Coordinates of C-alpha atoms and ligand atoms in Angstrom, one line a residue:
X1 CA 89.2 80.6 66.6
X2 CA 87.4 82.3 69.4
X3 CA 89.2 83.2 72.6
X4 CA 89.5 80.5 75.3
X5 CA 88.4 81.3 78.8
X6 CA 91.5 81.7 81.0
X7 CA 91.5 79.5 84.1
X8 CA 93.2 81.1 87.0
X9 CA 95.9 78.5 87.7
X10 CA 98.4 80.7 89.5
X11 CA 99.1 79.9 93.1
X12 CA 96.5 82.5 94.2
X13 CA 94.0 84.0 93.6
X14 CA 92.5 80.6 92.9
X15 CA 89.3 79.9 91.0
X16 CA 86.3 81.3 92.9
X17 CA 83.2 79.1 92.8
X18 CA 79.8 80.6 91.8
X19 CA 78.3 80.4 95.3
X20 CA 81.2 82.4 96.7
X21 CA 81.0 84.9 93.9
X22 CA 77.3 85.3 94.6
X23 CA 78.1 86.5 98.2
X24 CA 80.5 89.1 96.8
X25 CA 77.8 90.3 94.5
X26 CA 75.3 90.9 97.2
X27 CA 74.0 94.4 98.0
X28 CA 76.4 95.8 100.6
X29 CA 74.8 96.6 103.9
X30 CA 75.8 98.8 106.9
X31 CA 78.5 97.2 109.0
X32 CA 76.2 97.5 112.0
X33 CA 73.4 95.6 110.1
X34 CA 72.2 92.9 112.6
X35 CA 72.2 90.1 110.1
X36 CA 75.7 90.9 109.0
X37 CA 77.0 91.2 112.6
X38 CA 75.6 87.7 113.2
X39 CA 77.3 86.4 110.0
X40 CA 80.6 88.0 111.0
X41 CA 80.4 86.5 114.5
X42 CA 79.8 83.1 113.1
X43 CA 82.8 83.3 110.8
X44 CA 85.1 84.2 113.7
X45 CA 83.7 81.4 115.9
X46 CA 83.9 78.8 113.2
X47 CA 87.5 79.6 112.2
X48 CA 88.6 79.5 115.8
X49 CA 86.9 76.1 116.4
X50 CA 88.0 74.6 113.1
X51 CA 91.7 75.5 113.6
X52 CA 91.5 74.5 117.3
X53 CA 92.7 77.8 118.6
X54 CA 92.7 78.3 122.4
X55 CA 93.2 82.1 122.0
X56 CA 91.6 84.5 119.5
X57 CA 90.8 84.7 115.8
X58 CA 91.0 87.8 113.7
X59 CA 89.5 88.6 110.3
X60 CA 90.7 91.9 109.0
X61 CA 90.7 93.6 105.6
X62 CA 94.2 93.2 104.1
X63 CA 96.4 90.8 102.2
X64 CA 98.7 88.0 103.4
X65 CA 101.6 90.4 103.9
X66 CA 99.5 92.3 106.4
X67 CA 99.0 89.1 108.3
X68 CA 102.7 88.7 108.5
X69 CA 103.1 92.2 109.9
X70 CA 100.2 91.7 112.3
X71 CA 101.8 88.6 113.8
X72 CA 105.1 90.4 114.3
X73 CA 103.5 93.5 115.6
X74 CA 101.7 91.8 118.4
X75 CA 104.3 89.2 119.4
X76 CA 107.7 91.0 119.1
X77 CA 109.2 94.3 120.1
X78 CA 112.2 96.3 118.9
X79 CA 115.4 94.6 120.1
X80 CA 113.9 91.1 120.3
X81 CA 115.7 88.2 118.6
X82 CA 113.8 86.3 116.0
X83 CA 114.7 83.2 114.0
X84 CA 113.4 83.2 110.4
X85 CA 113.2 79.8 108.8
X86 CA 113.2 80.5 105.1
X87 CA 112.6 78.1 102.2
X88 CA 112.5 80.8 99.5
X89 CA 111.1 84.1 98.5
X90 CA 108.2 84.4 100.9
X91 CA 110.3 83.1 103.9
X92 CA 112.8 85.9 103.0
X93 CA 110.0 88.4 103.1
X94 CA 110.0 88.2 106.9
X95 CA 113.7 89.3 106.9
X96 CA 113.2 92.9 105.7
X97 CA 110.0 93.2 107.7
X98 CA 111.7 92.2 110.9
X99 CA 114.8 94.4 110.3
X100 CA 112.5 97.4 109.7
X101 CA 110.9 96.7 113.0
X102 CA 114.3 96.7 114.7
X103 CA 114.4 93.0 115.6
X104 CA 117.7 91.1 115.8
X105 CA 117.3 88.7 112.9
X106 CA 118.9 85.3 112.4
X107 CA 118.0 83.3 109.3
X108 CA 118.0 79.6 108.6
X109 CA 117.8 79.1 104.9
X110 CA 117.2 76.0 102.9
X111 CA 118.3 75.3 99.4
X112 CA 115.6 76.2 97.0
X113 CA 113.4 73.1 96.6
X114 CA 114.2 71.9 100.1
X115 CA 113.1 72.8 103.6
X116 CA 114.6 74.0 106.9
X117 CA 114.4 70.9 109.1
X118 CA 113.3 70.4 112.8
X119 CA 117.0 69.5 113.5
X120 CA 118.2 72.8 112.2
X121 CA 115.6 74.7 114.3
X122 CA 116.5 72.6 117.4
X123 CA 120.2 73.5 117.0
X124 CA 119.5 77.2 116.6
X125 CA 117.1 77.3 119.6
X126 CA 119.6 75.4 121.8
X127 CA 122.4 77.9 121.1
X128 CA 120.5 81.1 121.7
X129 CA 117.2 82.4 123.1
X130 CA 114.7 83.8 120.6
X131 CA 111.4 85.5 121.3
X132 CA 109.8 84.1 118.1
X133 CA 110.4 81.8 115.2
X134 CA 108.8 82.2 111.8
X135 CA 108.1 79.3 109.4
X136 CA 106.4 79.5 106.0
X137 CA 104.1 76.5 105.8
X138 CA 104.0 76.3 102.0
X139 CA 106.7 78.4 100.2
X140 CA 105.0 79.6 97.1
X141 CA 108.2 80.2 95.2
X142 CA 109.3 76.6 95.4
X143 CA 106.3 74.5 96.1
X144 CA 107.9 73.3 99.3
X145 CA 105.9 72.4 102.4
X146 CA 107.7 72.8 105.6
X147 CA 107.3 70.1 108.3
X148 CA 105.4 72.4 110.6
X149 CA 104.2 69.7 113.0
X150 CA 107.7 68.4 113.6
X151 CA 109.1 71.9 114.0
X152 CA 106.2 72.5 116.4
X153 CA 107.5 69.6 118.6
X154 CA 110.9 71.3 118.8
X155 CA 109.2 74.6 119.7
X156 CA 107.4 73.0 122.6
X157 CA 110.8 72.4 124.2
X158 CA 111.6 76.1 123.9
X159 CA 108.5 77.8 125.3
X160 CA 110.2 81.3 125.4
X161 CA 110.0 81.4 121.6
X162 CA 106.6 81.8 120.1
X163 CA 105.8 80.0 116.9
X164 CA 104.6 82.1 113.9
X165 CA 103.4 80.2 110.9
X166 CA 102.8 81.9 107.5
X167 CA 99.9 79.8 106.3
X168 CA 99.1 81.9 103.2
X169 CA 99.6 79.2 100.6
X170 CA 98.4 76.4 102.8
X171 CA 95.5 77.2 105.2
X172 CA 92.4 75.5 104.1
X173 CA 94.3 73.1 101.9
X174 CA 97.1 71.6 104.1
X175 CA 96.7 70.3 107.6
X176 CA 97.1 72.9 110.3
X177 CA 96.0 72.7 113.9
X178 CA 97.0 75.3 116.5
X179 CA 96.8 73.0 119.5
X180 CA 98.7 69.8 118.5
X181 CA 101.2 71.7 116.3
X182 CA 101.9 74.2 119.1
X183 CA 101.4 77.2 116.8
X184 CA 101.1 80.6 118.5
X185 CA 100.2 82.8 115.5
X186 CA 98.9 81.4 112.2
X187 CA 98.2 83.9 109.4
X188 CA 96.6 83.5 106.1
X189 CA 94.4 85.3 103.6
X190 CA 91.3 84.8 101.5
X191 CA 92.6 84.2 98.0
X192 CA 94.4 80.9 98.2
X193 CA 92.9 77.6 99.5
X194 CA 89.9 79.4 100.9
X195 CA 88.9 80.2 97.3
X196 CA 87.7 83.7 98.0
X197 CA 88.8 86.9 96.1
X198 CA 91.8 88.7 97.6
X199 CA 91.2 91.2 100.4
X200 CA 90.9 89.4 103.8
X201 CA 93.6 88.5 106.3
X202 CA 92.8 85.8 108.8
X203 CA 95.0 85.3 111.9
X204 CA 94.7 82.8 114.7
X205 CA 96.5 83.7 118.0
X206 CA 97.1 81.2 120.8
X207 CA 96.4 82.0 124.4
X208 CA 100.2 82.4 124.8
X209 CA 100.3 84.9 121.9
X210 CA 97.6 86.9 123.6
X211 CA 99.5 86.9 126.8
X212 CA 102.6 88.1 124.9
X213 CA 100.5 90.9 123.4
X214 CA 99.4 91.9 126.8
X215 CA 103.0 91.9 128.1
X216 CA 104.0 94.3 125.3
X217 CA 101.8 97.1 126.5
X218 CA 101.2 99.9 123.9
X219 CA 102.7 98.9 120.5
X220 CA 103.7 101.3 117.7
X221 CA 101.3 99.8 115.2
X222 CA 97.7 100.8 115.2
X223 CA 95.6 99.2 112.4
X224 CA 97.0 95.7 113.1
X225 CA 96.9 95.9 116.9
X226 CA 95.1 92.9 118.4
X227 CA 93.9 95.2 121.2
X228 CA 92.0 97.3 118.6
X229 CA 90.4 94.4 116.9
X230 CA 89.6 92.2 119.8
X231 CA 86.4 94.0 120.8
X232 CA 85.2 93.8 117.2
X233 CA 85.9 90.1 116.9
X234 CA 84.0 89.5 120.1
X235 CA 81.1 91.8 119.0
X236 CA 81.2 92.8 115.3
X237 CA 78.7 95.6 115.9
X238 CA 81.7 97.5 117.4
X239 CA 83.9 99.5 115.1
X240 CA 87.7 99.8 114.6
X241 CA 88.1 99.8 110.8
X242 CA 85.3 99.2 108.3
X243 CA 85.0 95.4 107.7
X244 CA 85.1 94.1 104.1
X245 CA 81.5 93.2 104.3
X246 CA 81.0 91.3 101.1
X247 CA 84.3 89.4 101.5
X248 CA 83.2 88.4 105.0
X249 CA 80.1 86.9 103.5
X250 CA 82.2 85.2 100.8
X251 CA 84.4 83.8 103.6
X252 CA 81.3 82.5 105.4
X253 CA 80.3 80.6 102.2
X254 CA 83.9 79.3 101.9
X255 CA 83.7 78.0 105.4
X256 CA 80.4 76.4 104.7
X257 CA 81.9 74.5 101.8
X258 CA 84.9 73.4 104.0
X259 CA 82.5 72.1 106.7
X260 CA 80.5 70.3 104.1
X261 CA 83.6 68.6 102.7
X262 CA 85.2 68.2 106.2
X263 CA 88.6 69.6 106.8
X264 CA 90.3 66.2 107.1
X265 CA 88.9 65.1 103.8
X266 CA 89.8 68.4 102.2
X267 CA 93.4 68.0 103.3
X268 CA 93.5 64.4 102.0
X269 CA 91.9 65.5 98.7
X270 CA 94.6 68.1 98.3
X271 CA 97.3 65.4 98.8
X272 CA 95.6 63.2 96.2
X273 CA 95.2 66.0 93.6
X274 CA 98.8 67.2 94.0
X275 CA 100.1 63.6 93.5
X276 CA 97.8 63.2 90.4
X277 CA 98.8 66.5 88.8
X278 CA 102.5 65.7 89.5
X279 CA 102.2 62.3 87.8
X280 CA 100.5 63.8 84.9
X281 CA 103.2 66.4 84.4
X282 CA 106.0 63.9 84.9
X283 CA 104.4 61.8 82.1
X284 CA 105.2 64.5 79.6
X285 CA 108.7 65.2 80.9
X286 CA 108.2 68.0 83.5
X287 CA 109.9 67.7 86.9
X288 CA 108.6 68.8 90.2
X289 CA 111.0 71.3 91.7
X290 CA 110.3 70.4 95.4
X291 CA 112.2 67.5 96.9
X292 CA 109.9 64.6 97.6
X293 CA 109.4 64.7 101.3
X294 CA 108.6 68.4 101.1
X295 CA 106.2 68.5 98.1
X296 CA 103.3 70.8 98.8
X297 CA 99.7 69.7 98.3
X298 CA 98.5 73.1 97.4
X299 CA 100.8 74.2 94.5
X300 CA 103.7 73.0 92.5
X301 CA 106.6 74.4 90.6
X302 CA 107.1 72.4 87.4
X303 CA 110.5 72.5 85.7
X304 CA 110.4 72.4 81.9
X305 CA 111.6 69.0 80.4
X306 CA 115.3 68.9 79.7
X307 CA 116.2 69.4 76.1
X308 CA 112.6 70.5 75.2
X309 CA 113.7 73.9 74.0
X310 CA 110.7 75.4 75.7
X311 CA 111.2 79.1 76.3
X312 CA 109.6 80.2 79.6
X313 CA 107.9 83.5 78.8
X314 CA 106.7 82.3 75.4
X315 CA 105.4 79.0 76.9
X316 CA 103.4 80.8 79.6
X317 CA 102.0 83.2 77.1
X318 CA 100.8 80.4 74.8
X319 CA 99.5 78.5 77.8
X320 CA 97.4 81.5 78.8
X321 CA 96.0 81.7 75.3
X322 CA 95.2 78.0 75.5
X323 CA 93.2 78.7 78.6
X324 CA 95.4 78.4 81.7
X325 CA 97.1 81.3 83.4
X326 CA 100.1 80.2 85.4
X327 CA 102.9 82.1 87.2
X328 CA 106.5 82.4 86.3
X329 CA 109.1 81.2 88.8
X330 CA 111.0 83.5 91.2
X331 CA 114.5 83.9 92.4
X332 CA 116.8 80.9 91.9
X333 CA 114.1 79.2 89.8
X334 CA 113.3 82.1 87.4
X335 CA 113.0 80.9 83.8
X336 CA 113.3 77.2 84.6
X337 CA 109.6 76.4 84.9
X338 CA 106.2 77.7 86.0
X339 CA 104.2 77.8 89.2
X340 CA 100.7 76.3 89.3
X341 CA 98.1 76.3 92.0
X342 CA 95.9 73.2 92.6
X343 CA 94.2 74.3 95.8
X344 CA 90.9 75.4 97.2
X345 CA 87.6 74.6 95.6
X346 CA 89.2 73.5 92.3
X347 CA 87.2 70.8 90.6
X348 CA 87.8 68.0 88.1
X349 CA 86.7 70.1 85.1
X350 CA 89.3 72.7 85.9
X351 CA 92.1 70.3 86.5
X352 CA 91.5 68.4 83.3
X353 CA 91.2 71.6 81.3
X354 CA 94.4 73.0 82.8
X355 CA 96.4 69.9 82.0
X356 CA 94.9 69.7 78.5
X357 CA 95.9 73.4 77.9
X358 CA 99.5 72.5 79.1
X359 CA 99.6 69.7 76.6
X360 CA 98.5 72.0 73.7
X361 CA 101.1 74.6 74.8
X362 CA 103.8 72.0 74.8
X363 CA 103.0 71.0 71.3
X364 CA 102.7 74.6 70.1
X365 CA 106.1 75.3 71.6
X366 CA 107.7 72.4 69.8
X367 CA 107.9 69.9 72.7
X368 CA 106.8 66.8 71.0
X369 CA 104.4 64.9 73.3
X370 CA 101.6 62.5 72.7
X371 CA 98.4 64.6 73.2
X372 CA 96.3 63.1 75.9
X373 CA 99.2 61.5 77.7
X374 CA 99.2 63.7 80.8
X375 CA 95.4 64.1 80.7
X376 CA 95.1 60.3 80.6
X377 CA 97.3 59.9 83.7
X378 CA 95.3 62.6 85.5
X379 CA 92.0 60.9 84.5
X380 CA 93.2 57.6 85.9
X381 CA 93.5 59.3 89.3
X382 CA 90.3 61.5 89.0
X383 CA 88.1 58.5 88.1
X384 CA 88.8 57.2 91.6
X385 CA 87.7 60.5 93.2
Ligands
PMP401 N1 103.3 84.3 102.1 C1 103.2 83.4 101.2 C2 103.6 82.0 101.4 C3 102.6 83.8 100.0 O1 102.5 82.9 99.0 C4 102.2 85.1 99.8 C5 101.6 85.6 98.5 N2 101.8 84.8 97.4 C6 102.4 86.0 100.8 C7 102.9 85.6 102.0 C8 101.9 87.4 100.7 O2 100.6 87.5 100.5 P1 99.8 88.7 99.8 O3 100.3 88.7 98.4 O4 98.4 88.4 99.9 O5 100.2 89.9 100.6

């Protein structure tokens, strides 16, 4: 049998559609090129408007982790207290980062599969003053979506604390609005629900966040300093660090696709697809790891069916051979299931093929299922799309 093409079903990078790939394949121009400068400007203006940001928007070469550091660098200073709301591996990533920066760290942790709640945040903020709070919108290790709007309501009652949201596994797939949700710094990157290759960090900073940056004066960090990038974001013919030209073009195409679909419909589609994929997987005995009110629309962690005898590493290896590359679980969930992305510009072909590959991998691993069962459930949902 010839090799089957591997679909990238990990929770990012996600499948990159042809029109976005084409932008990455263009001949690279000088960063001062007038047409590129115009394109870059439009990207920044569009992102700012679409996420309803009253401050500034930054597009900088880097990954999601850099976005996390950029938010902290421009909002907090050594000695500040910070509250980290962690629902798993990526929430925890803020802990070391903040400690290295000399922040006084307090952590609210949820059980894996659950989320820190607005009540927990309220209690913490009422007992002590914090200069910032971090929340991971979609925790990629558990498939949990934090209630960022409800936490935002709590934050509004404690204006001394700025609200930092890690939107890496959510932005462009799950609803986020800077204004109504009261977010001060939202960071994300290109390779998840934007459906672009890895390499760009996007960060929205509210007017309040920009005021906090101004109040900090000179900061130790250089590459991620808002002050260094602001002139470039206002006029991309200016220079601070060389922009990732082809990725900026790719992002522009990604934004065009988002505008064509409409953000509200895009968010709703993600909800429908997540529910459809979960039903399909449940039909063949898998369990969604995230508790129901907190299930993410962009990615899922699926636990292997009890008593199936499926061996994790072997299953994912066979699944990859069958045509779907998924990711192993992390931390407390390691070995119990796999992580699968269903976000961005993912289409019906890809979803059906991925679930079909999962069915074949089940059978090949000795988990007796009726072939077509999960695909059938998925098809019932997709036919309504
Ligand atoms: N936050 C979350 C929620 C993530 O899922 C990831 C990456 N999977 C990161 C941060 C780090 O992003 P990157 O790997 O692009 O640095």
